[in-house]
Amino acid sequence: MEIKIIGKENVKAQVSGDQEIYLVYQSEYEEGDYISFMPSEAGFYTLQFDAVLGRATVYSDGSEYKMPIPFAQKHDCYQESVYKGSLHFLWARKAYEWETGYRNLSLNPYDAHENTALFPHAKANIETRGESVFAARNAIDGIVASNNHGRWPWSSWGINRDPNAALTLDFGRNIITDRIIFYTRADFPHDAWWDKGTIAFSDGSEMVFNLKKKDGPQEFTFPEKKISSLILDRLIKSDDPSPFPALIQLEVYGREA
């Protein structure tokens, strides 16, 4: 496997190895730079591409992961020191078997619009004004602060008041799930909430989830389902005067199929 820092014109730093690798990059990132991770094969990897974002165990489809370094408003969904400064630690290894047990299978703080290789991956047909603080990736970054809105740590999936908004969560392989936890945004009275939402699973089944006005987790359990993806849509807003419901986090718990 290999980690690279790639600029507009050249490879700025790189490291390669078999089981575990790390790279210390002693320079500030520049616009146009991106992080590249090339796995040795498809499978599970535990990695850390920023000290603040921390470690995550994710599934790679075997292709190259490319993460453009975010600047300006694209950085607003991250803690202020993420990808900043002149000293960076990047690390990856093949995941241990016990790291892939029962867990939140939707967690991926390294997800982004450009991500096509590391799963889970979230995408949506609507993101408020195209701003990073309302991007789909915010719903799987692990941050559950919900009593405000806007920049990190209150970034969310914002639907721009669109009743046809839908969020797709792709796991990249089959998983087995029996539990979903919602965190809806709770910046009251600025925010509204959804009375219900529907999840369409890739196995062809659907479930309607009845939600309520709440700052905190809303947990639902159900018989095990073997799926590779799901779509959250048909979101029914409450009759609250606010037009702004939003999703802070969608946690999908389970194990590998």
mmCIF file of N, CA, C and O in Angstrom, residues 62-160:
data_model
loop_
_atom_site.group_PDB
_atom_site.id
_atom_site.type_symbol
_atom_site.label_atom_id
_atom_site.label_comp_id
_atom_site.label_asym_id
_atom_site.label_seq_id
_atom_site.Cartn_x
_atom_site.Cartn_y
_atom_site.Cartn_z
ATOM 1 N N GLY A 62 -10.282 -1.425 -3.263
ATOM 2 C CA GLY A 62 -9.031 -1.738 -3.948
ATOM 3 C C GLY A 62 -8.532 -0.654 -4.868
ATOM 4 O O GLY A 62 -7.408 -0.744 -5.392
ATOM 5 N N SER A 63 -9.328 0.398 -5.071
ATOM 6 C CA SER A 63 -8.909 1.492 -5.946
ATOM 7 C C SER A 63 -8.308 2.636 -5.137
ATOM 8 O O SER A 63 -8.334 2.632 -3.903
ATOM 9 N N GLU A 64 -7.785 3.622 -5.821
ATOM 10 C CA GLU A 64 -7.103 4.738 -5.170
ATOM 11 C C GLU A 64 -8.103 5.694 -4.520
ATOM 12 O O GLU A 64 -9.087 6.104 -5.136
ATOM 13 N N TYR A 65 -7.831 6.067 -3.277
ATOM 14 C CA TYR A 65 -8.589 7.099 -2.565
ATOM 15 C C TYR A 65 -7.878 8.428 -2.779
ATOM 16 O O TYR A 65 -6.673 8.551 -2.557
ATOM 17 N N LYS A 66 -8.634 9.434 -3.205
ATOM 18 C CA LYS A 66 -8.077 10.773 -3.407
ATOM 19 C C LYS A 66 -8.881 11.771 -2.584
ATOM 20 O O LYS A 66 -10.097 11.891 -2.758
ATOM 21 N N MET A 67 -8.189 12.491 -1.693
ATOM 22 C CA MET A 67 -8.842 13.482 -0.845
ATOM 23 C C MET A 67 -8.238 14.847 -1.102
ATOM 24 O O MET A 67 -7.127 15.142 -0.639
ATOM 25 N N PRO A 68 -8.909 15.724 -1.862
ATOM 26 C CA PRO A 68 -8.392 17.082 -2.043
ATOM 27 C C PRO A 68 -8.356 17.824 -0.715
ATOM 28 O O PRO A 68 -9.319 17.773 0.050
ATOM 29 N N ILE A 69 -7.269 18.501 -0.418
ATOM 30 C CA ILE A 69 -7.184 19.269 0.822
ATOM 31 C C ILE A 69 -8.170 20.437 0.732
ATOM 32 O O ILE A 69 -8.118 21.232 -0.201
ATOM 33 N N PRO A 70 -9.087 20.550 1.691
ATOM 34 C CA PRO A 70 -10.113 21.590 1.598
ATOM 35 C C PRO A 70 -9.611 22.962 2.047
ATOM 36 O O PRO A 70 -8.883 23.077 3.034
ATOM 37 N N PHE A 71 -10.025 23.975 1.321
ATOM 38 C CA PHE A 71 -9.709 25.361 1.672
ATOM 39 C C PHE A 71 -10.999 26.183 1.629
ATOM 40 O O PHE A 71 -12.009 25.753 1.074
ATOM 41 N N ALA A 72 -10.944 27.377 2.224
ATOM 42 C CA ALA A 72 -12.068 28.324 2.236
ATOM 43 C C ALA A 72 -13.326 27.644 2.787
ATOM 44 O O ALA A 72 -13.243 26.918 3.767
ATOM 45 N N GLN A 73 -14.489 27.827 2.147
ATOM 46 C CA GLN A 73 -15.728 27.299 2.716
ATOM 47 C C GLN A 73 -15.756 25.775 2.731
ATOM 48 O O GLN A 73 -16.475 25.166 3.525
ATOM 49 N N LYS A 74 -14.961 25.133 1.894
ATOM 50 C CA LYS A 74 -14.919 23.670 1.903
ATOM 51 C C LYS A 74 -14.299 23.128 3.194
ATOM 52 O O LYS A 74 -14.461 21.957 3.513
ATOM 53 N N HIS A 75 -13.592 23.997 3.923
ATOM 54 C CA HIS A 75 -12.983 23.585 5.182
ATOM 55 C C HIS A 75 -13.911 23.817 6.374
ATOM 56 O O HIS A 75 -13.631 23.363 7.480
ATOM 57 N N ASP A 76 -15.027 24.502 6.176
ATOM 58 C CA ASP A 76 -15.877 24.911 7.293
ATOM 59 C C ASP A 76 -16.502 23.732 8.038
ATOM 60 O O ASP A 76 -16.914 23.874 9.192
ATOM 61 N N CYS A 77 -16.599 22.576 7.414
ATOM 62 C CA CYS A 77 -17.199 21.417 8.076
ATOM 63 C C CYS A 77 -16.184 20.651 8.925
ATOM 64 O O CYS A 77 -16.537 19.628 9.530
ATOM 65 N N TYR A 78 -14.941 21.146 8.981
ATOM 66 C CA TYR A 78 -13.885 20.511 9.776
ATOM 67 C C TYR A 78 -13.478 21.397 10.949
ATOM 68 O O TYR A 78 -13.610 22.631 10.885
ATOM 69 N N GLN A 79 -12.966 20.764 12.001
ATOM 70 C CA GLN A 79 -12.363 21.525 13.095
ATOM 71 C C GLN A 79 -11.250 22.404 12.523
ATOM 72 O O GLN A 79 -10.585 22.032 11.562
ATOM 73 N N GLU A 80 -11.033 23.572 13.105
ATOM 74 C CA GLU A 80 -10.201 24.587 12.478
ATOM 75 C C GLU A 80 -8.758 24.157 12.223
ATOM 76 O O GLU A 80 -8.096 24.683 11.325
ATOM 77 N N SER A 81 -8.235 23.180 12.983
ATOM 78 C CA SER A 81 -6.842 22.775 12.797
ATOM 79 C C SER A 81 -6.669 21.583 11.863
ATOM 80 O O SER A 81 -5.543 21.189 11.557
ATOM 81 N N VAL A 82 -7.781 21.006 11.379
ATOM 82 C CA VAL A 82 -7.690 19.858 10.474
ATOM 83 C C VAL A 82 -6.999 20.268 9.175
ATOM 84 O O VAL A 82 -7.353 21.280 8.563
ATOM 85 N N TYR A 83 -6.003 19.497 8.778
ATOM 86 C CA TYR A 83 -5.209 19.734 7.569
ATOM 87 C C TYR A 83 -4.461 21.066 7.593
ATOM 88 O O TYR A 83 -4.006 21.547 6.554
ATOM 89 N N LYS A 84 -4.307 21.673 8.773
ATOM 90 C CA LYS A 84 -3.605 22.942 8.884
ATOM 91 C C LYS A 84 -2.236 22.739 9.537
ATOM 92 O O LYS A 84 -1.969 21.723 10.162
ATOM 93 N N GLY A 85 -1.366 23.762 9.424
ATOM 94 C CA GLY A 85 -0.061 23.711 10.049
ATOM 95 C C GLY A 85 0.991 23.107 9.139
ATOM 96 O O GLY A 85 0.732 22.747 7.984
ATOM 97 N N SER A 86 2.190 22.977 9.676
ATOM 98 C CA SER A 86 3.327 22.524 8.869
ATOM 99 C C SER A 86 3.878 21.178 9.323
ATOM 100 O O SER A 86 5.003 20.817 8.974
ATOM 101 N N LEU A 87 3.081 20.422 10.102
ATOM 102 C CA LEU A 87 3.525 19.108 10.540
ATOM 103 C C LEU A 87 2.311 18.176 10.565
ATOM 104 O O LEU A 87 1.367 18.382 11.338
ATOM 105 N N HIS A 88 2.341 17.145 9.711
ATOM 106 C CA HIS A 88 1.195 16.266 9.528
ATOM 107 C C HIS A 88 1.613 14.806 9.650
ATOM 108 O O HIS A 88 2.669 14.413 9.160
ATOM 109 N N PHE A 89 0.758 14.011 10.293
ATOM 110 C CA PHE A 89 1.007 12.584 10.468
ATOM 111 C C PHE A 89 -0.083 11.797 9.754
ATOM 112 O O PHE A 89 -1.274 11.959 10.051
ATOM 113 N N LEU A 90 0.328 10.958 8.814
ATOM 114 C CA LEU A 90 -0.604 10.115 8.070
ATOM 115 C C LEU A 90 -0.179 8.662 8.256
ATOM 116 O O LEU A 90 1.020 8.345 8.205
ATOM 117 N N TRP A 91 -1.159 7.768 8.439
ATOM 118 C CA TRP A 91 -0.843 6.394 8.829
ATOM 119 C C TRP A 91 -1.932 5.458 8.336
ATOM 120 O O TRP A 91 -3.098 5.838 8.241
ATOM 121 N N ALA A 92 -1.553 4.237 7.988
ATOM 122 C CA ALA A 92 -2.527 3.232 7.569
ATOM 123 C C ALA A 92 -1.956 1.841 7.806
ATOM 124 O O ALA A 92 -0.747 1.626 7.739
ATOM 125 N N ARG A 93 -2.832 0.909 8.087
ATOM 126 C CA ARG A 93 -2.455 -0.502 8.157
ATOM 127 C C ARG A 93 -3.666 -1.354 7.817
ATOM 128 O O ARG A 93 -4.815 -0.881 7.855
ATOM 129 N N LYS A 94 -3.416 -2.607 7.466
ATOM 130 C CA LYS A 94 -4.511 -3.540 7.280
ATOM 131 C C LYS A 94 -5.190 -3.749 8.628
ATOM 132 O O LYS A 94 -4.531 -3.902 9.655
ATOM 133 N N ALA A 95 -6.509 -3.732 8.625
ATOM 134 C CA ALA A 95 -7.258 -3.820 9.875
ATOM 135 C C ALA A 95 -7.116 -5.197 10.501
ATOM 136 O O ALA A 95 -7.021 -6.213 9.801
ATOM 137 N N TYR A 96 -7.082 -5.209 11.826
ATOM 138 C CA TYR A 96 -7.132 -6.474 12.546
ATOM 139 C C TYR A 96 -8.548 -7.039 12.449
ATOM 140 O O TYR A 96 -9.526 -6.289 12.351
ATOM 141 N N GLU A 97 -8.662 -8.353 12.520
ATOM 142 C CA GLU A 97 -9.969 -8.987 12.371
ATOM 143 C C GLU A 97 -10.961 -8.497 13.420
ATOM 144 O O GLU A 97 -12.140 -8.267 13.128
ATOM 145 N N TRP A 98 -10.495 -8.290 14.643
ATOM 146 C CA TRP A 98 -11.404 -7.870 15.705
ATOM 147 C C TRP A 98 -11.891 -6.430 15.539
ATOM 148 O O TRP A 98 -12.855 -6.020 16.179
ATOM 149 N N GLU A 99 -11.263 -5.671 14.661
ATOM 150 C CA GLU A 99 -11.715 -4.297 14.417
ATOM 151 C C GLU A 99 -12.958 -4.249 13.540
ATOM 152 O O GLU A 99 -13.559 -3.189 13.381
ATOM 153 N N THR A 100 -13.320 -5.358 12.936
ATOM 154 C CA THR A 100 -14.453 -5.382 12.015
ATOM 155 C C THR A 100 -15.656 -6.105 12.610
ATOM 156 O O THR A 100 -16.492 -6.640 11.893
ATOM 157 N N GLY A 101 -15.758 -6.124 13.936
ATOM 158 C CA GLY A 101 -16.906 -6.726 14.609
ATOM 159 C C GLY A 101 -18.095 -5.787 14.632
ATOM 160 O O GLY A 101 -18.167 -4.814 13.879
ATOM 161 N N TYR A 102 -19.055 -6.055 15.517
ATOM 162 C CA TYR A 102 -20.265 -5.244 15.622
ATOM 163 C C TYR A 102 -19.889 -3.806 15.964
ATOM 164 O O TYR A 102 -19.170 -3.552 16.937
ATOM 165 N N ARG A 103 -20.361 -2.852 15.170
ATOM 166 C CA ARG A 103 -19.937 -1.460 15.327
ATOM 167 C C ARG A 103 -20.848 -0.556 14.503
ATOM 168 O O ARG A 103 -21.744 -1.036 13.810
ATOM 169 N N ASN A 104 -20.575 0.740 14.550
ATOM 170 C CA ASN A 104 -21.259 1.695 13.694
ATOM 171 C C ASN A 104 -20.651 1.597 12.299
ATOM 172 O O ASN A 104 -19.574 2.128 12.036
ATOM 173 N N LEU A 105 -21.351 0.953 11.400
ATOM 174 C CA LEU A 105 -20.833 0.695 10.053
ATOM 175 C C LEU A 105 -20.921 1.903 9.138
ATOM 176 O O LEU A 105 -20.435 1.859 8.013
ATOM 177 N N SER A 106 -21.538 2.985 9.599
ATOM 178 C CA SER A 106 -21.673 4.177 8.754
ATOM 179 C C SER A 106 -20.625 5.241 9.058
ATOM 180 O O SER A 106 -20.656 6.318 8.460
ATOM 181 N N LEU A 107 -19.704 4.973 9.962
ATOM 182 C CA LEU A 107 -18.723 5.986 10.370
ATOM 183 C C LEU A 107 -17.563 6.073 9.378
ATOM 184 O O LEU A 107 -16.875 5.086 9.119
ATOM 185 N N ASN A 108 -17.336 7.268 8.838
ATOM 186 C CA ASN A 108 -16.172 7.517 7.978
ATOM 187 C C ASN A 108 -15.853 9.014 7.963
ATOM 188 O O ASN A 108 -16.360 9.755 7.125
ATOM 189 N N PRO A 109 -14.997 9.483 8.881
ATOM 190 C CA PRO A 109 -14.652 10.906 8.898
ATOM 191 C C PRO A 109 -13.835 11.344 7.685
ATOM 192 O O PRO A 109 -13.639 12.543 7.479
ATOM 193 N N TYR A 110 -13.376 10.385 6.871
ATOM 194 C CA TYR A 110 -12.583 10.719 5.687
ATOM 195 C C TYR A 110 -13.416 10.671 4.406
ATOM 196 O O TYR A 110 -12.880 10.702 3.299
ATOM 197 N N ASP A 111 -14.719 10.639 4.548
ATOM 198 C CA ASP A 111 -15.583 10.688 3.377
ATOM 199 C C ASP A 111 -15.587 12.104 2.801
ATOM 200 O O ASP A 111 -15.333 13.090 3.510
ATOM 201 N N ALA A 112 -15.869 12.208 1.522
ATOM 202 C CA ALA A 112 -15.937 13.499 0.829
ATOM 203 C C ALA A 112 -16.651 13.273 -0.497
ATOM 204 O O ALA A 112 -16.831 12.130 -0.936
ATOM 205 N N HIS A 113 -17.060 14.365 -1.149
ATOM 206 C CA HIS A 113 -17.702 14.242 -2.455
ATOM 207 C C HIS A 113 -16.846 13.428 -3.411
ATOM 208 O O HIS A 113 -17.346 12.618 -4.196
ATOM 209 N N GLU A 114 -15.527 13.636 -3.349
ATOM 210 C CA GLU A 114 -14.625 13.027 -4.317
ATOM 211 C C GLU A 114 -14.314 11.565 -4.013
ATOM 212 O O GLU A 114 -13.688 10.866 -4.820
ATOM 213 N N ASN A 115 -14.716 11.091 -2.848
ATOM 214 C CA ASN A 115 -14.390 9.731 -2.434
ATOM 215 C C ASN A 115 -15.186 8.702 -3.232
ATOM 216 O O ASN A 115 -16.412 8.706 -3.230
ATOM 217 N N THR A 116 -14.483 7.800 -3.892
ATOM 218 C CA THR A 116 -15.129 6.689 -4.598
ATOM 219 C C THR A 116 -14.521 5.352 -4.191
ATOM 220 O O THR A 116 -14.835 4.330 -4.793
ATOM 221 N N ALA A 117 -13.664 5.357 -3.160
ATOM 222 C CA ALA A 117 -12.867 4.165 -2.868
ATOM 223 C C ALA A 117 -12.979 3.647 -1.453
ATOM 224 O O ALA A 117 -12.795 2.450 -1.227
ATOM 225 N N LEU A 118 -13.232 4.515 -0.472
ATOM 226 C CA LEU A 118 -13.290 4.109 0.931
ATOM 227 C C LEU A 118 -14.726 4.187 1.427
ATOM 228 O O LEU A 118 -15.377 5.230 1.316
ATOM 229 N N PHE A 119 -15.207 3.094 1.995
ATOM 230 C CA PHE A 119 -16.605 3.001 2.408
ATOM 231 C C PHE A 119 -16.720 2.807 3.912
ATOM 232 O O PHE A 119 -15.858 2.194 4.530
ATOM 233 N N PRO A 120 -17.805 3.396 4.472
ATOM 234 C CA PRO A 120 -19.016 3.901 3.834
ATOM 235 C C PRO A 120 -18.810 5.244 3.126
ATOM 236 O O PRO A 120 -17.902 5.998 3.465
ATOM 237 N N HIS A 121 -19.699 5.516 2.185
ATOM 238 C CA HIS A 121 -19.700 6.784 1.450
ATOM 239 C C HIS A 121 -21.123 7.318 1.398
ATOM 240 O O HIS A 121 -22.062 6.576 1.074
ATOM 241 N N ALA A 122 -21.286 8.593 1.745
ATOM 242 C CA ALA A 122 -22.602 9.234 1.736
ATOM 243 C C ALA A 122 -22.691 10.237 0.591
ATOM 244 O O ALA A 122 -21.729 10.955 0.310
ATOM 245 N N LYS A 123 -23.845 10.289 -0.045
ATOM 246 C CA LYS A 123 -24.102 11.299 -1.074
ATOM 247 C C LYS A 123 -25.567 11.672 -1.019
ATOM 248 O O LYS A 123 -26.405 10.913 -0.494
ATOM 249 N N ALA A 124 -25.894 12.838 -1.537
ATOM 250 C CA ALA A 124 -27.269 13.318 -1.482
ATOM 251 C C ALA A 124 -27.617 14.056 -2.769
ATOM 252 O O ALA A 124 -26.743 14.601 -3.451
ATOM 253 N N ASN A 125 -28.906 14.086 -3.086
ATOM 254 C CA ASN A 125 -29.358 14.828 -4.265
ATOM 255 C C ASN A 125 -29.506 16.309 -3.979
ATOM 256 O O ASN A 125 -29.581 17.123 -4.903
ATOM 257 N N ILE A 126 -29.550 16.670 -2.684
ATOM 258 C CA ILE A 126 -29.683 18.066 -2.277
ATOM 259 C C ILE A 126 -28.736 18.331 -1.115
ATOM 260 O O ILE A 126 -28.682 17.547 -0.156
ATOM 261 N N GLU A 127 -27.979 19.431 -1.185
ATOM 262 C CA GLU A 127 -27.176 19.925 -0.072
ATOM 263 C C GLU A 127 -27.314 21.442 -0.054
ATOM 264 O O GLU A 127 -27.045 22.088 -1.070
ATOM 265 N N THR A 128 -27.747 21.997 1.044
ATOM 266 C CA THR A 128 -28.108 23.413 1.094
ATOM 267 C C THR A 128 -27.003 24.308 0.540
ATOM 268 O O THR A 128 -25.869 24.317 1.043
ATOM 269 N N ARG A 129 -27.347 25.017 -0.532
ATOM 270 C CA ARG A 129 -26.470 26.001 -1.189
ATOM 271 C C ARG A 129 -25.116 25.415 -1.591
ATOM 272 O O ARG A 129 -24.188 26.165 -1.896
ATOM 273 N N GLY A 130 -24.973 24.122 -1.592
ATOM 274 C CA GLY A 130 -23.703 23.500 -1.961
ATOM 275 C C GLY A 130 -22.590 23.746 -0.968
ATOM 276 O O GLY A 130 -21.411 23.530 -1.281
ATOM 277 N N GLU A 131 -22.946 24.142 0.259
ATOM 278 C CA GLU A 131 -21.939 24.475 1.259
ATOM 279 C C GLU A 131 -21.489 23.227 2.005
ATOM 280 O O GLU A 131 -22.286 22.334 2.311
ATOM 281 N N SER A 132 -20.202 23.192 2.355
ATOM 282 C CA SER A 132 -19.651 22.012 3.020
ATOM 283 C C SER A 132 -20.302 21.747 4.368
ATOM 284 O O SER A 132 -20.392 20.592 4.807
ATOM 285 N N VAL A 133 -20.767 22.789 5.048
ATOM 286 C CA VAL A 133 -21.375 22.589 6.372
ATOM 287 C C VAL A 133 -22.732 21.908 6.282
ATOM 288 O O VAL A 133 -23.311 21.541 7.304
ATOM 289 N N PHE A 134 -23.258 21.723 5.062
ATOM 290 C CA PHE A 134 -24.528 21.034 4.876
ATOM 291 C C PHE A 134 -24.386 19.817 3.966
ATOM 292 O O PHE A 134 -25.367 19.338 3.389
ATOM 293 N N ALA A 135 -23.166 19.302 3.832
ATOM 294 C CA ALA A 135 -22.899 18.177 2.936
ATOM 295 C C ALA A 135 -23.310 16.848 3.559
ATOM 296 O O ALA A 135 -23.345 16.679 4.781
ATOM 297 N N ALA A 136 -23.570 15.865 2.713
ATOM 298 C CA ALA A 136 -23.979 14.539 3.174
ATOM 299 C C ALA A 136 -22.922 13.887 4.049
ATOM 300 O O ALA A 136 -23.248 13.171 4.999
ATOM 301 N N ARG A 137 -21.637 14.136 3.785
ATOM 302 C CA ARG A 137 -20.566 13.508 4.552
ATOM 303 C C ARG A 137 -20.634 13.863 6.030
ATOM 304 O O ARG A 137 -20.149 13.118 6.875
ATOM 305 N N ASN A 138 -21.259 14.985 6.360
ATOM 306 C CA ASN A 138 -21.362 15.379 7.766
ATOM 307 C C ASN A 138 -22.212 14.410 8.573
ATOM 308 O O ASN A 138 -22.073 14.342 9.804
ATOM 309 N N ALA A 139 -23.093 13.672 7.916
ATOM 310 C CA ALA A 139 -23.982 12.747 8.620
ATOM 311 C C ALA A 139 -23.292 11.444 9.003
ATOM 312 O O ALA A 139 -23.895 10.607 9.684
ATOM 313 N N ILE A 140 -22.021 11.257 8.586
ATOM 314 C CA ILE A 140 -21.295 10.040 8.956
ATOM 315 C C ILE A 140 -19.902 10.358 9.504
ATOM 316 O O ILE A 140 -19.026 9.503 9.512
ATOM 317 N N ASP A 141 -19.706 11.591 9.982
ATOM 318 C CA ASP A 141 -18.371 11.976 10.467
ATOM 319 C C ASP A 141 -18.155 11.693 11.948
ATOM 320 O O ASP A 141 -17.069 11.917 12.481
ATOM 321 N N GLY A 142 -19.193 11.242 12.652
ATOM 322 C CA GLY A 142 -19.060 10.886 14.059
ATOM 323 C C GLY A 142 -19.309 12.012 15.040
ATOM 324 O O GLY A 142 -19.271 11.794 16.252
ATOM 325 N N ILE A 143 -19.588 13.220 14.560
ATOM 326 C CA ILE A 143 -19.803 14.382 15.433
ATOM 327 C C ILE A 143 -21.299 14.579 15.630
ATOM 328 O O ILE A 143 -22.043 14.785 14.667
ATOM 329 N N VAL A 144 -21.750 14.561 16.904
ATOM 330 C CA VAL A 144 -23.191 14.581 17.176
ATOM 331 C C VAL A 144 -23.671 15.874 17.830
ATOM 332 O O VAL A 144 -24.772 15.930 18.374
ATOM 333 N N ALA A 145 -22.882 16.950 17.782
ATOM 334 C CA ALA A 145 -23.333 18.237 18.319
ATOM 335 C C ALA A 145 -24.513 18.730 17.492
ATOM 336 O O ALA A 145 -24.394 18.898 16.274
ATOM 337 N N SER A 146 -25.638 18.981 18.144
ATOM 338 C CA SER A 146 -26.860 19.277 17.392
ATOM 339 C C SER A 146 -27.580 20.546 17.839
ATOM 340 O O SER A 146 -28.630 20.880 17.287
ATOM 341 N N ASN A 147 -27.043 21.284 18.822
ATOM 342 C CA ASN A 147 -27.784 22.413 19.386
ATOM 343 C C ASN A 147 -27.432 23.751 18.725
ATOM 344 O O ASN A 147 -27.656 24.812 19.299
ATOM 345 N N ASN A 148 -26.901 23.696 17.520
ATOM 346 C CA ASN A 148 -26.609 24.897 16.745
ATOM 347 C C ASN A 148 -26.568 24.467 15.285
ATOM 348 O O ASN A 148 -26.836 23.308 14.966
ATOM 349 N N HIS A 149 -26.196 25.368 14.383
ATOM 350 C CA HIS A 149 -26.073 24.992 12.978
ATOM 351 C C HIS A 149 -24.986 25.835 12.335
ATOM 352 O O HIS A 149 -24.637 26.911 12.825
ATOM 353 N N GLY A 150 -24.435 25.310 11.253
ATOM 354 C CA GLY A 150 -23.376 26.030 10.548
ATOM 355 C C GLY A 150 -22.048 25.314 10.653
ATOM 356 O O GLY A 150 -21.974 24.094 10.481
ATOM 357 N N ARG A 151 -20.997 26.056 10.965
ATOM 358 C CA ARG A 151 -19.652 25.505 10.948
ATOM 359 C C ARG A 151 -19.446 24.453 12.029
ATOM 360 O O ARG A 151 -20.194 24.374 13.003
ATOM 361 N N TRP A 152 -18.401 23.619 11.837
ATOM 362 C CA TRP A 152 -18.040 22.562 12.782
ATOM 363 C C TRP A 152 -18.014 23.116 14.196
ATOM 364 O O TRP A 152 -17.546 24.236 14.392
ATOM 365 N N PRO A 153 -18.497 22.394 15.219
ATOM 366 C CA PRO A 153 -18.950 21.003 15.167
ATOM 367 C C PRO A 153 -20.432 20.820 14.848
ATOM 368 O O PRO A 153 -20.970 19.726 15.054
ATOM 369 N N TRP A 154 -21.097 21.876 14.362
ATOM 370 C CA TRP A 154 -22.532 21.802 14.106
ATOM 371 C C TRP A 154 -22.856 21.565 12.635
ATOM 372 O O TRP A 154 -23.981 21.819 12.193
ATOM 373 N N SER A 155 -21.899 21.078 11.873
ATOM 374 C CA SER A 155 -22.181 20.769 10.475
ATOM 375 C C SER A 155 -23.185 19.622 10.393
ATOM 376 O O SER A 155 -23.239 18.744 11.261
ATOM 377 N N SER A 156 -24.002 19.626 9.355
ATOM 378 C CA SER A 156 -25.117 18.685 9.239
ATOM 379 C C SER A 156 -25.384 18.405 7.764
ATOM 380 O O SER A 156 -24.769 19.015 6.878
ATOM 381 N N TRP A 157 -26.314 17.473 7.504
ATOM 382 C CA TRP A 157 -26.843 17.351 6.150
ATOM 383 C C TRP A 157 -28.069 18.245 6.081
ATOM 384 O O TRP A 157 -29.075 18.014 6.728
ATOM 385 N N GLY A 158 -27.945 19.303 5.287
ATOM 386 C CA GLY A 158 -29.035 20.249 5.119
ATOM 387 C C GLY A 158 -29.733 20.021 3.791
ATOM 388 O O GLY A 158 -29.079 19.825 2.759
ATOM 389 N N ILE A 159 -31.079 20.097 3.796
ATOM 390 C CA ILE A 159 -31.859 19.695 2.618
ATOM 391 C C ILE A 159 -32.427 20.874 1.827
ATOM 392 O O ILE A 159 -33.213 20.669 0.897
ATOM 393 N N ASN A 160 -32.044 22.086 2.196
ATOM 394 C CA ASN A 160 -32.478 23.272 1.440
ATOM 395 C C ASN A 160 -34.009 23.340 1.313
ATOM 396 O O ASN A 160 -34.537 23.743 0.274
#
